[in-house]
PDB file of C-alpha atoms and ligand atoms in Angstrom:
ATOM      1  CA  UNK A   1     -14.351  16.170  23.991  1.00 81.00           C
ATOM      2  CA  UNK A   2     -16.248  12.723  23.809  1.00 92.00           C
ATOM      3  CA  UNK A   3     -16.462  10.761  20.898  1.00 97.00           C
ATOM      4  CA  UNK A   4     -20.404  10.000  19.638  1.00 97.00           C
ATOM      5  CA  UNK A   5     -19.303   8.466  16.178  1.00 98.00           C
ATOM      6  CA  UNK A   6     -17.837   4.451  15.986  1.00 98.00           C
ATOM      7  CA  UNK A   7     -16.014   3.711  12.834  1.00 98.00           C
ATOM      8  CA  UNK A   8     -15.581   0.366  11.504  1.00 98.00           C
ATOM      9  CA  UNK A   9     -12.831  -0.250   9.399  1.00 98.00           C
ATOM     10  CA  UNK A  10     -11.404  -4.090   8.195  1.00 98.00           C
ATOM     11  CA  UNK A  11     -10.920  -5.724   4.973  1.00 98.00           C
ATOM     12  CA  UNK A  12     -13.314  -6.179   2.223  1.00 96.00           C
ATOM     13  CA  UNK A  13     -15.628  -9.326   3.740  1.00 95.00           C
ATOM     14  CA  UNK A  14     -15.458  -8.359   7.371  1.00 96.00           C
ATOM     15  CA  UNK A  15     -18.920  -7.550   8.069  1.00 95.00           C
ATOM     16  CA  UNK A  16     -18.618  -3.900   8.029  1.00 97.00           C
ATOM     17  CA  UNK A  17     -22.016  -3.393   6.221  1.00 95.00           C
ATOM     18  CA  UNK A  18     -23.858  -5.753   8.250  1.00 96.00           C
ATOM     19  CA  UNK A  19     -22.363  -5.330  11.580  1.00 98.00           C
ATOM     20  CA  UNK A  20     -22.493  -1.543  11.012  1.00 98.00           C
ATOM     21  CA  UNK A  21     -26.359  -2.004  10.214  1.00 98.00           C
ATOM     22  CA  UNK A  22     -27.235  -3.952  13.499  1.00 98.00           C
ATOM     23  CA  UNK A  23     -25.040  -1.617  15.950  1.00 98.00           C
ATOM     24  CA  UNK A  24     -26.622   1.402  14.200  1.00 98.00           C
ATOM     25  CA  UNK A  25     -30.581  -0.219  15.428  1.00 97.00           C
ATOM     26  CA  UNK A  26     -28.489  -1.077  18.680  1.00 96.00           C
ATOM     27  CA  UNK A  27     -27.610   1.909  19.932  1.00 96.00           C
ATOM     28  CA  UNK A  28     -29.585   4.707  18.104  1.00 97.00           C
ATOM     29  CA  UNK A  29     -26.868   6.284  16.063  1.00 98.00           C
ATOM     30  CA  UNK A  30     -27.429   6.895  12.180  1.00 98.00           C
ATOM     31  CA  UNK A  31     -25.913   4.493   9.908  1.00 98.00           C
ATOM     32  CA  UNK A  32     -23.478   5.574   7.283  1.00 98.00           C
ATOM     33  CA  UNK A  33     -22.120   3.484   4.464  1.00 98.00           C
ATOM     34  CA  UNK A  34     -18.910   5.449   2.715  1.00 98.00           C
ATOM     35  CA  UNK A  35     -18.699   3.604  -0.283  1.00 97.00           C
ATOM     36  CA  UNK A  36     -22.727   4.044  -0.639  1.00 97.00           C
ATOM     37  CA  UNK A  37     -21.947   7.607  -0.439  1.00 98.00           C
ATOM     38  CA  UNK A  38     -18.652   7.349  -3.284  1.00 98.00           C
ATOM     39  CA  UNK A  39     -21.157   5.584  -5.481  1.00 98.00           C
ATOM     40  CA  UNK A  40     -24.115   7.969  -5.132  1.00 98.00           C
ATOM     41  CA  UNK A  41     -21.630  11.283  -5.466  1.00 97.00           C
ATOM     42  CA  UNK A  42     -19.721   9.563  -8.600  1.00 97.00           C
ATOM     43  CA  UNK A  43     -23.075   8.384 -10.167  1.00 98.00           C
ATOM     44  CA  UNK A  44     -21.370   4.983 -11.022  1.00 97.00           C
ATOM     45  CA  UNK A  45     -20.128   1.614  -9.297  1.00 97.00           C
ATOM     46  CA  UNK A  46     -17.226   1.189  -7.124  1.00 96.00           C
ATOM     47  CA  UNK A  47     -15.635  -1.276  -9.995  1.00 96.00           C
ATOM     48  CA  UNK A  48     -16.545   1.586 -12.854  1.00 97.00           C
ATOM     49  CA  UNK A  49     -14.955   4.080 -10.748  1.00 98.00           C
ATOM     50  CA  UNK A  50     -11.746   2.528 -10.601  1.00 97.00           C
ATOM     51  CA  UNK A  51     -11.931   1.480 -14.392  1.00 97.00           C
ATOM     52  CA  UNK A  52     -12.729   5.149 -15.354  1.00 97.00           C
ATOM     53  CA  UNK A  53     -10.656   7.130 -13.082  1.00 97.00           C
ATOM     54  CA  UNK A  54      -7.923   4.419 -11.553  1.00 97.00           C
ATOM     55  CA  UNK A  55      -7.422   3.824  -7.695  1.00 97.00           C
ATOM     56  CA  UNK A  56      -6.383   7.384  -7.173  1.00 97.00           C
ATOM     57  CA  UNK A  57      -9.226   8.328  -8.152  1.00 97.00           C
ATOM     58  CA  UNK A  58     -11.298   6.251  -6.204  1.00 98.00           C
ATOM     59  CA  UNK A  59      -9.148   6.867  -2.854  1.00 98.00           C
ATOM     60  CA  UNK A  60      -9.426  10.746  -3.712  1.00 98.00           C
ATOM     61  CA  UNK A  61     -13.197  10.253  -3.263  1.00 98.00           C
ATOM     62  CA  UNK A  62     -13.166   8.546  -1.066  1.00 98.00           C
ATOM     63  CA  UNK A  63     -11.060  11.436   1.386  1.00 98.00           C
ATOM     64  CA  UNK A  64     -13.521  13.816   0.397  1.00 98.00           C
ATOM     65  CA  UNK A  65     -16.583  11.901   1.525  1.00 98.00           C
ATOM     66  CA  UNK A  66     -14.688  10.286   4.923  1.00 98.00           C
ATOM     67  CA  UNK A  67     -13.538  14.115   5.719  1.00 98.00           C
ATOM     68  CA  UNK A  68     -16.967  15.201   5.542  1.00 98.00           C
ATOM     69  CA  UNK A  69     -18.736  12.487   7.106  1.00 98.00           C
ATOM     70  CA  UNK A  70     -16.220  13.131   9.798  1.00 98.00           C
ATOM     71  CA  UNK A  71     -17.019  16.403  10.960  1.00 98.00           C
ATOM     72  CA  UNK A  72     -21.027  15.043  11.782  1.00 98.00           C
ATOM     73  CA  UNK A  73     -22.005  13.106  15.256  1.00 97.00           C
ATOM     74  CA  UNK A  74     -23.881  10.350  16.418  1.00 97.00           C
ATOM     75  CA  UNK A  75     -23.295   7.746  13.567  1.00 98.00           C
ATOM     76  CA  UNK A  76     -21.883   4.679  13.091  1.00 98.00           C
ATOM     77  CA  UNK A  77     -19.861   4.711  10.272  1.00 98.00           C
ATOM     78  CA  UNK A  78     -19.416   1.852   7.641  1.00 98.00           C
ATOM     79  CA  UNK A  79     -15.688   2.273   6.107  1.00 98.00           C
ATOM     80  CA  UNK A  80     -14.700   0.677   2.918  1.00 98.00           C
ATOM     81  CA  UNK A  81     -10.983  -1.601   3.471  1.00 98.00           C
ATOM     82  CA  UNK A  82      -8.982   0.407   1.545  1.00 98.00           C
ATOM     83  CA  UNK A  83      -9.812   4.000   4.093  1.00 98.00           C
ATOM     84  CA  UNK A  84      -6.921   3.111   6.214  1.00 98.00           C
ATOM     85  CA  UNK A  85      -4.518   4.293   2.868  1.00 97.00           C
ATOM     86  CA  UNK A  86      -4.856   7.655   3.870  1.00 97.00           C
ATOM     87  CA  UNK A  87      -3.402   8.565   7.549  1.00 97.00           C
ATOM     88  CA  UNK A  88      -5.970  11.898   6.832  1.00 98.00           C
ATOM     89  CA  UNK A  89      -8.956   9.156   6.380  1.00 98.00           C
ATOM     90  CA  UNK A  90      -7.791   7.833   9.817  1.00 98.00           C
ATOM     91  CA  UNK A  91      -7.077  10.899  11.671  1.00 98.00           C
ATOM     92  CA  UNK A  92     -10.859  12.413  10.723  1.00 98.00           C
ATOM     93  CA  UNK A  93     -12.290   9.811  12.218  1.00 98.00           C
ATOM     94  CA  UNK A  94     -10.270   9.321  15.023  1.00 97.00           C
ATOM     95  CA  UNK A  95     -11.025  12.738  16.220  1.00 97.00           C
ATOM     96  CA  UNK A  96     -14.793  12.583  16.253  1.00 97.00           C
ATOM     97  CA  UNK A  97     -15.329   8.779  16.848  1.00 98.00           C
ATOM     98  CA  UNK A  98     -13.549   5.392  17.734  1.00 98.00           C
ATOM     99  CA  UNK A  99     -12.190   3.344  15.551  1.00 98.00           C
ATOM    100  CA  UNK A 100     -12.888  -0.669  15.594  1.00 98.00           C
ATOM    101  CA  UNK A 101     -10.894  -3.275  13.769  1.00 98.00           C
ATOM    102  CA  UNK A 102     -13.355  -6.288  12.854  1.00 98.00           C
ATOM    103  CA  UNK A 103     -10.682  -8.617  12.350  1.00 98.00           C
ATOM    104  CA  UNK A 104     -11.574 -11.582   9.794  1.00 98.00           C
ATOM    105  CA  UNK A 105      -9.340 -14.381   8.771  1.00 98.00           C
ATOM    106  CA  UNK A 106      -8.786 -14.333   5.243  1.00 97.00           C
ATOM    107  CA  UNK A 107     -10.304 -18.378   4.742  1.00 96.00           C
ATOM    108  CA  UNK A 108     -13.481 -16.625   6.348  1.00 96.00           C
ATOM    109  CA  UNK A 109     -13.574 -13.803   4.043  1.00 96.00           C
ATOM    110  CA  UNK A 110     -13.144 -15.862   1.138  1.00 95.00           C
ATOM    111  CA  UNK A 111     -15.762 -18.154   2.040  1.00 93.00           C
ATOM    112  CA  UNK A 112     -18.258 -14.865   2.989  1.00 91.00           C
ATOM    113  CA  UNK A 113     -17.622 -12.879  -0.560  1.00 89.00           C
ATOM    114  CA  UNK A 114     -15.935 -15.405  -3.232  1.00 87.00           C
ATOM    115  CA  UNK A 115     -19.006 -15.338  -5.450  1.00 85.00           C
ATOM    116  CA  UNK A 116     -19.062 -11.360  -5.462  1.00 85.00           C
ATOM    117  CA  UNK A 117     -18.064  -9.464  -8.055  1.00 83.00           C
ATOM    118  CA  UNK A 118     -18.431  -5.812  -7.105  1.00 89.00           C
ATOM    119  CA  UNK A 119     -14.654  -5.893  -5.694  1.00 92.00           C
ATOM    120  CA  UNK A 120     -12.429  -4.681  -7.750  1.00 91.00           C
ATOM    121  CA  UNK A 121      -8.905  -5.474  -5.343  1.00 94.00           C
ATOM    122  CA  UNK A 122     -10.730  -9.075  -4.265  1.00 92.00           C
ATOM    123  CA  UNK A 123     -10.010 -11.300  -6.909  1.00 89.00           C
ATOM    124  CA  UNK A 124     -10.239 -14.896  -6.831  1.00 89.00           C
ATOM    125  CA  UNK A 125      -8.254 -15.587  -9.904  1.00 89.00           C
ATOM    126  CA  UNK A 126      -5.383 -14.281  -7.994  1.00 92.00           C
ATOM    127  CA  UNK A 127      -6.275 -15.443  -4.504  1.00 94.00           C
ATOM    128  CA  UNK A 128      -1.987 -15.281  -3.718  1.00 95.00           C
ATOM    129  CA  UNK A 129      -2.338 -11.325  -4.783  1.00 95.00           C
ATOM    130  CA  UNK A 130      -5.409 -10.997  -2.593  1.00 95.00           C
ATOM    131  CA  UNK A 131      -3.465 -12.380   0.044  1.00 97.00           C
ATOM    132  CA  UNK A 132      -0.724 -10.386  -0.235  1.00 97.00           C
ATOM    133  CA  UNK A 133      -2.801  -7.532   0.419  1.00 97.00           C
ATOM    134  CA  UNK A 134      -4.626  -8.835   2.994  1.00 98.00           C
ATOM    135  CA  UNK A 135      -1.272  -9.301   5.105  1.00 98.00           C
ATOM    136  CA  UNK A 136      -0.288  -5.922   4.076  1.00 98.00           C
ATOM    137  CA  UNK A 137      -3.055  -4.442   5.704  1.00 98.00           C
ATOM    138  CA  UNK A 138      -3.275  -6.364   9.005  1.00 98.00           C
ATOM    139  CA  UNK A 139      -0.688  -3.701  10.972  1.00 98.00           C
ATOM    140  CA  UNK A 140      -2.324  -0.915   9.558  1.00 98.00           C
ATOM    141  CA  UNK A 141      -5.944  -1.859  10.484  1.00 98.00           C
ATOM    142  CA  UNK A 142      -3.937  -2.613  13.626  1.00 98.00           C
ATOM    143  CA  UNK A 143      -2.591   0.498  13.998  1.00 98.00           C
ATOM    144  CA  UNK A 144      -5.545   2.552  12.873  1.00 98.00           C
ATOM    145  CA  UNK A 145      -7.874   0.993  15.228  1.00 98.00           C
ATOM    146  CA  UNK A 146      -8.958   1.951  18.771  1.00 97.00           C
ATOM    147  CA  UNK A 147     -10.703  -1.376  19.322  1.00 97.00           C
ATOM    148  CA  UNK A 148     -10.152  -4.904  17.903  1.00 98.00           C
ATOM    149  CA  UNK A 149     -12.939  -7.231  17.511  1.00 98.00           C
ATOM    150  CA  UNK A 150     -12.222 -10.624  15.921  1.00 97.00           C
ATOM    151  CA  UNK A 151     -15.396 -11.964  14.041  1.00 97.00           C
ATOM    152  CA  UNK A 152     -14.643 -15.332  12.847  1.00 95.00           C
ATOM    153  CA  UNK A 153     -17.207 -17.889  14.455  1.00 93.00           C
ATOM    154  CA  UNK A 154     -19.536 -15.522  16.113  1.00 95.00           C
ATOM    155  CA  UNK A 155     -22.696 -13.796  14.622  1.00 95.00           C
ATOM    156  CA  UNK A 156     -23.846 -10.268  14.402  1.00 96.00           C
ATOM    157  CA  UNK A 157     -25.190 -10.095  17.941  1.00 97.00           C
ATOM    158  CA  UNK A 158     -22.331 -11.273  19.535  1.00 97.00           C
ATOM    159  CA  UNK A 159     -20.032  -9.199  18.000  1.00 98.00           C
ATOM    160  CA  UNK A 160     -21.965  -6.327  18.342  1.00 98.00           C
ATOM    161  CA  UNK A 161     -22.666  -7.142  22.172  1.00 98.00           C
ATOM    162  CA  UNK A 162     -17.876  -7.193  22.073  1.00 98.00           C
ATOM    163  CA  UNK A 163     -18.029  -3.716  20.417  1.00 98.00           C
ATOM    164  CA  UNK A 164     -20.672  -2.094  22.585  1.00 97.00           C
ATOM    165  CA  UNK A 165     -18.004  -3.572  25.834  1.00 97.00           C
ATOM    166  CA  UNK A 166     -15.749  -2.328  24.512  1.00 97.00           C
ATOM    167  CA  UNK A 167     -17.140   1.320  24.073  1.00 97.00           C
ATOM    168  CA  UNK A 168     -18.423   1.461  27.113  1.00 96.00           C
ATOM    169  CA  UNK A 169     -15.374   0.908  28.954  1.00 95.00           C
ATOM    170  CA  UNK A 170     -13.463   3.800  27.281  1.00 94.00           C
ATOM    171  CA  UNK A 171     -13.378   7.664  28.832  1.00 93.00           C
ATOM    172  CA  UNK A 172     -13.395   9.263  25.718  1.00 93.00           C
ATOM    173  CA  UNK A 173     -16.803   7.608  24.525  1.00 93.00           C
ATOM    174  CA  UNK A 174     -20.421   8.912  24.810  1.00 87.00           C
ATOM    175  CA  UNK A 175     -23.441   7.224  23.750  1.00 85.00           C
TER     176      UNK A 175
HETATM  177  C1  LIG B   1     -11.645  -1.600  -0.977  1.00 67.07           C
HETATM  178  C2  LIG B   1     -12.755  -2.063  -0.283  1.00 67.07           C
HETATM  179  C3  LIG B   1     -14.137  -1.882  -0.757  1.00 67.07           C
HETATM  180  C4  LIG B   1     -14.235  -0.643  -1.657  1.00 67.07           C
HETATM  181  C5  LIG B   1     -13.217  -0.703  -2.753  1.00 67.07           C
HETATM  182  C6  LIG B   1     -11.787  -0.795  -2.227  1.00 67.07           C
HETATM  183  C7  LIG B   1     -10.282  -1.860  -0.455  1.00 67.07           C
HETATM  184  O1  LIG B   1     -15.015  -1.742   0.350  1.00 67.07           O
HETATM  185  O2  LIG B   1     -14.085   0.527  -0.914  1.00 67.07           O
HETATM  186  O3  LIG B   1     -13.524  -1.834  -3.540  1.00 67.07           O
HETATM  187  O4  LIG B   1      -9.324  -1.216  -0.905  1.00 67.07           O
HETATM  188  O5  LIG B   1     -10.145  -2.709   0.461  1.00 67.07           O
HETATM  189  P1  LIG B   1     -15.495  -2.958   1.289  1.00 67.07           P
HETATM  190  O6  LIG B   1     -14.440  -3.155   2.333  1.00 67.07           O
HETATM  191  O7  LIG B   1     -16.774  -2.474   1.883  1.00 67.07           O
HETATM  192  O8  LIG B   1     -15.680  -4.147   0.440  1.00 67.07           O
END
């Protein structure tokens, strides 16, 4: 069966939101924003989720909402960083959409969210720790992804025009 969904998964910074926003206008598909959907179903912030119920909680969410966001068509699909914990999170989407890696370097993605505070695992107090996870979660992004996009130096357009390629040259895709 073809694949009507695109899923875009990266770390915290990579233009998931706002990339997701213009390729939704782009190419007709409904735009959906996970962790908009964690938030509205927990009736709290992402950082008083974690405080209140831990990461677990938070990532246990956050499988409930990808699995059922999942099973719908014609969307693109906003991810938060962290989705790619859960090889279920992956596999969902994988089987009704593909999956593209917006690749950031991390001195880009500091520069984009440093003044942010809505992050609770993007901390700038311990920029080495936020590395560290960062590098942990290049090869799974990697892995995870269908499609690899690198963003650094290019804007919205262009990056959207490299996804849209990029979909466009794959069998398994459909409008
Ligand atoms: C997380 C990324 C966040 C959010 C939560 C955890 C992560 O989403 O889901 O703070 O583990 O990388 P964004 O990537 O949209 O910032």
């Amino acid at each position: 069966m073809k694949k009507t969904n695109i899923a875009l998964i990266g770390f915290m910074g990579s233009g998931k939101t706002t990339i997701g926003r213009l390729l939704a206008k782009q190419t007709g598909k409904k735009l959906v924003d996970i962790d908009r959907l964690i938030v509205k179903r927990a009736g709290m912030p992402v950082r008083r989720i974690f405080e209140k119920q831990g990461e677990d909680g938070f990532r246990t969410l956050e499988t409930k909402v990808t699995i059922s966001v999942a099973k719908k068509s014609n969307q693109v699909i906003s991810t938060g960083g962290g989705v790619v914990k859960r090889e279920r999170n992956i596999n969902a989407l994988r089987k009704t959409g593909i999956v593209v890696y917006l690749k950031t370097s991390f001195n880009e993605i500091v520069d984009r969210i440093r003044m942010r505070d809505d992050r609770p695992l993007f901390d700038m107090d311990n920029i080495k720790g936020t590395k560290k996870l960062y590098t942990s979660r290049l090869p799974v992004y990697k892995a995870a992804a269908d499609l690899t996009v690198v963003t650094d130096n290019k804007d919205a357009e262009h990056v959207c025009a490299a996804i849209i390629k990029g979909l466009n040259r794959r069998m398994d895709w459909k409008q």
